[in-house]
Amino acid sequence: MAQLATRLAAPVVSTANGKGILPEDHAYSLGAGLHPPSTAEFVADCDVVLAVGTELAPSDLWNGPLTFNGELIRIDIDPVQIVTNALPDITLVGDAAQTLAALLPLVESRSDPERAYKWRARIATEAEVEAVRGCPSWAR
């Protein structure tokens, strides 16, 4: 995941179960959790979302389903799971590590960390404000 994120200059958000797939201090990591409003806004702002091995389940999406304004590509080893909770534009059924490794040489390298920095700062600021309040607005 780190190699693909770096090659694409693509910000990465993980679910709670996927935490650690990309180190939190990685330049393109936006952290774990799909429930904060700013994370949902980030996903809606994307041209392409690559969802790897995630259910996109209600337990991750406390505020309701995500809005995909761009294309949704899903990678999952389970052909049933790959169309559960969100219908993808493209499905890649297979082992996540092997599929990501196969994609790596097919994508062009990009160098634009600004988008990741912008969203990382926005998500972090939202988390700090909510921590000061004592209870996130999305959890009330």
Tab-separated table of N, CA, C and O in Angstrom, residues 21-69:
chain	number	residue	atom	x	y	z
A	21	ILE	N	-2.148	-0.350	8.020
A	21	ILE	CA	-1.803	-0.710	6.648
A	21	ILE	C	-0.811	0.297	6.073
A	21	ILE	O	0.022	-0.033	5.247
A	22	LEU	N	-0.888	1.512	6.576
A	22	LEU	CA	0.059	2.570	6.237
A	22	LEU	C	0.399	3.252	7.558
A	22	LEU	O	-0.502	3.644	8.298
A	23	PRO	N	1.677	3.375	7.884
A	23	PRO	CA	2.029	4.006	9.158
A	23	PRO	C	1.390	5.397	9.286
A	23	PRO	O	1.307	6.142	8.307
A	24	GLU	N	0.941	5.723	10.482
A	24	GLU	CA	0.277	7.007	10.714
A	24	GLU	C	1.163	8.200	10.374
A	24	GLU	O	0.665	9.261	10.013
A	25	ASP	N	2.484	8.017	10.459
A	25	ASP	CA	3.386	9.129	10.161
A	25	ASP	C	3.833	9.168	8.695
A	25	ASP	O	4.634	10.004	8.311
A	26	HIS	N	3.281	8.292	7.873
A	26	HIS	CA	3.581	8.302	6.440
A	26	HIS	C	3.017	9.593	5.832
A	26	HIS	O	1.951	10.056	6.218
A	27	ALA	N	3.725	10.167	4.897
A	27	ALA	CA	3.323	11.447	4.293
A	27	ALA	C	1.922	11.420	3.694
A	27	ALA	O	1.245	12.450	3.646
A	28	TYR	N	1.462	10.254	3.252
A	28	TYR	CA	0.148	10.177	2.609
A	28	TYR	C	-0.930	9.569	3.495
A	28	TYR	O	-2.052	9.356	3.048
A	29	SER	N	-0.628	9.309	4.749
A	29	SER	CA	-1.615	8.757	5.663
A	29	SER	C	-2.522	9.857	6.200
A	29	SER	O	-2.048	10.870	6.716
A	30	LEU	N	-3.824	9.632	6.086
A	30	LEU	CA	-4.798	10.546	6.678
A	30	LEU	C	-5.381	9.956	7.958
A	30	LEU	O	-6.309	10.500	8.529
A	31	GLY	N	-4.829	8.827	8.389
A	31	GLY	CA	-5.258	8.220	9.640
A	31	GLY	C	-6.313	7.150	9.432
A	31	GLY	O	-6.651	6.781	8.310
A	32	ALA	N	-6.822	6.671	10.542
A	32	ALA	CA	-7.821	5.601	10.525
A	32	ALA	C	-9.176	6.159	10.915
A	32	ALA	O	-9.280	6.949	11.845
A	33	GLY	N	-10.178	5.757	10.211
A	33	GLY	CA	-11.547	6.139	10.542
A	33	GLY	C	-12.240	6.828	9.386
A	33	GLY	O	-11.749	7.826	8.872
A	34	LEU	N	-13.383	6.275	8.995
A	34	LEU	CA	-14.166	6.852	7.906
A	34	LEU	C	-15.325	7.702	8.414
A	34	LEU	O	-16.019	8.309	7.637
A	35	HIS	N	-15.520	7.749	9.727
A	35	HIS	CA	-16.687	8.409	10.301
A	35	HIS	C	-16.601	9.931	10.411
A	35	HIS	O	-17.633	10.579	10.355
A	36	PRO	N	-15.443	10.557	10.569
A	36	PRO	CA	-15.448	12.019	10.695
A	36	PRO	C	-15.965	12.706	9.429
A	36	PRO	O	-15.685	12.249	8.311
A	37	PRO	N	-16.713	13.778	9.568
A	37	PRO	CA	-17.238	14.485	8.404
A	37	PRO	C	-16.155	14.907	7.402
A	37	PRO	O	-16.371	14.828	6.195
A	38	SER	N	-14.996	15.337	7.880
A	38	SER	CA	-13.955	15.766	6.947
A	38	SER	C	-13.418	14.592	6.121
A	38	SER	O	-13.025	14.774	4.970
A	39	THR	N	-13.423	13.405	6.669
A	39	THR	CA	-12.995	12.232	5.906
A	39	THR	C	-14.017	11.927	4.820
A	39	THR	O	-13.659	11.623	3.682
A	40	ALA	N	-15.289	12.017	5.151
A	40	ALA	CA	-16.332	11.810	4.145
A	40	ALA	C	-16.228	12.869	3.044
A	40	ALA	O	-16.411	12.561	1.861
A	41	GLU	N	-15.920	14.101	3.409
A	41	GLU	CA	-15.737	15.165	2.413
A	41	GLU	C	-14.532	14.873	1.527
A	41	GLU	O	-14.565	15.120	0.314
A	42	PHE	N	-13.457	14.343	2.114
A	42	PHE	CA	-12.281	13.965	1.333
A	42	PHE	C	-12.657	12.919	0.289
A	42	PHE	O	-12.324	13.045	-0.889
A	43	VAL	N	-13.372	11.866	0.708
A	43	VAL	CA	-13.766	10.802	-0.217
A	43	VAL	C	-14.630	11.371	-1.338
A	43	VAL	O	-14.432	11.047	-2.512
A	44	ALA	N	-15.569	12.233	-1.004
A	44	ALA	CA	-16.431	12.842	-2.018
A	44	ALA	C	-15.645	13.715	-2.991
A	44	ALA	O	-16.052	13.890	-4.139
A	45	ASP	N	-14.510	14.235	-2.560
A	45	ASP	CA	-13.674	15.117	-3.387
A	45	ASP	C	-12.752	14.341	-4.341
A	45	ASP	O	-12.141	14.924	-5.213
A	46	CYS	N	-12.666	13.028	-4.180
A	46	CYS	CA	-11.730	12.216	-4.963
A	46	CYS	C	-12.278	11.884	-6.353
A	46	CYS	O	-13.460	11.580	-6.497
A	47	ASP	N	-11.382	11.901	-7.340
A	47	ASP	CA	-11.735	11.448	-8.686
A	47	ASP	C	-11.858	9.929	-8.718
A	47	ASP	O	-12.667	9.377	-9.453
A	48	VAL	N	-11.012	9.265	-7.948
A	48	VAL	CA	-10.999	7.804	-7.869
A	48	VAL	C	-10.760	7.411	-6.416
A	48	VAL	O	-9.909	7.986	-5.751
A	49	VAL	N	-11.517	6.441	-5.949
A	49	VAL	CA	-11.304	5.859	-4.626
A	49	VAL	C	-10.980	4.390	-4.838
A	49	VAL	O	-11.734	3.671	-5.503
A	50	LEU	N	-9.860	3.968	-4.280
A	50	LEU	CA	-9.456	2.568	-4.320
A	50	LEU	C	-9.710	1.995	-2.927
A	50	LEU	O	-9.025	2.357	-1.972
A	51	ALA	N	-10.707	1.140	-2.816
A	51	ALA	CA	-11.071	0.524	-1.532
A	51	ALA	C	-10.522	-0.890	-1.517
A	51	ALA	O	-10.936	-1.730	-2.312
A	52	VAL	N	-9.583	-1.138	-0.619
A	52	VAL	CA	-8.875	-2.419	-0.590
A	52	VAL	C	-9.293	-3.219	0.637
A	52	VAL	O	-9.060	-2.803	1.770
A	53	GLY	N	-9.939	-4.359	0.402
A	53	GLY	CA	-10.276	-5.277	1.483
A	53	GLY	C	-11.155	-4.693	2.562
A	53	GLY	O	-11.043	-5.076	3.721
A	54	THR	N	-12.020	-3.796	2.204
A	54	THR	CA	-12.897	-3.189	3.197
A	54	THR	C	-14.351	-3.488	2.887
A	54	THR	O	-14.749	-3.536	1.723
A	55	GLU	N	-15.114	-3.671	3.932
A	55	GLU	CA	-16.551	-3.894	3.766
A	55	GLU	C	-17.298	-2.603	3.476
A	55	GLU	O	-18.421	-2.644	3.017
A	56	LEU	N	-16.688	-1.465	3.816
A	56	LEU	CA	-17.402	-0.185	3.794
A	56	LEU	C	-18.696	-0.346	4.590
A	56	LEU	O	-19.774	0.033	4.166
A	57	ALA	N	-18.535	-0.945	5.755
A	57	ALA	CA	-19.664	-1.344	6.584
A	57	ALA	C	-20.220	-0.195	7.417
A	57	ALA	O	-19.513	0.758	7.728
A	58	PRO	N	-21.491	-0.302	7.798
A	58	PRO	CA	-22.085	0.710	8.666
A	58	PRO	C	-21.299	0.931	9.957
A	58	PRO	O	-21.295	2.038	10.491
A	59	SER	N	-20.616	-0.093	10.451
A	59	SER	CA	-19.831	0.084	11.680
A	59	SER	C	-18.664	1.052	11.477
A	59	SER	O	-18.176	1.644	12.434
A	60	ASP	N	-18.220	1.233	10.244
A	60	ASP	CA	-17.177	2.212	9.924
A	60	ASP	C	-17.754	3.558	9.524
A	60	ASP	O	-17.058	4.563	9.539
A	61	LEU	N	-19.006	3.553	9.126
A	61	LEU	CA	-19.632	4.755	8.561
A	61	LEU	C	-20.793	5.216	9.438
A	61	LEU	O	-21.958	5.063	9.089
A	62	TRP	N	-20.457	5.780	10.569
A	62	TRP	CA	-21.457	6.170	11.559
A	62	TRP	C	-22.441	7.198	11.037
A	62	TRP	O	-23.556	7.290	11.522
A	63	ASN	N	-22.035	7.986	10.080
A	63	ASN	CA	-22.894	9.055	9.555
A	63	ASN	C	-23.589	8.661	8.269
A	63	ASN	O	-24.102	9.509	7.563
A	64	GLY	N	-23.601	7.399	7.945
A	64	GLY	CA	-24.236	6.937	6.723
A	64	GLY	C	-23.200	6.625	5.653
A	64	GLY	O	-22.005	6.833	5.845
A	65	PRO	N	-23.658	6.128	4.521
A	65	PRO	CA	-22.739	5.717	3.469
A	65	PRO	C	-21.952	6.890	2.895
A	65	PRO	O	-22.390	8.035	2.941
A	66	LEU	N	-20.783	6.561	2.380
A	66	LEU	CA	-19.944	7.569	1.736
A	66	LEU	C	-20.521	7.932	0.380
A	66	LEU	O	-21.183	7.123	-0.268
A	67	THR	N	-20.236	9.142	-0.051
A	67	THR	CA	-20.612	9.594	-1.382
A	67	THR	C	-19.381	9.502	-2.270
A	67	THR	O	-18.336	10.081	-1.942
A	68	PHE	N	-19.522	8.774	-3.358
A	68	PHE	CA	-18.432	8.637	-4.313
A	68	PHE	C	-18.789	9.447	-5.555
A	68	PHE	O	-19.618	9.025	-6.353
A	69	ASN	N	-18.187	10.616	-5.696
A	69	ASN	CA	-18.433	11.442	-6.869
A	69	ASN	C	-17.557	11.017	-8.035
A	69	ASN	O	-17.863	11.315	-9.185
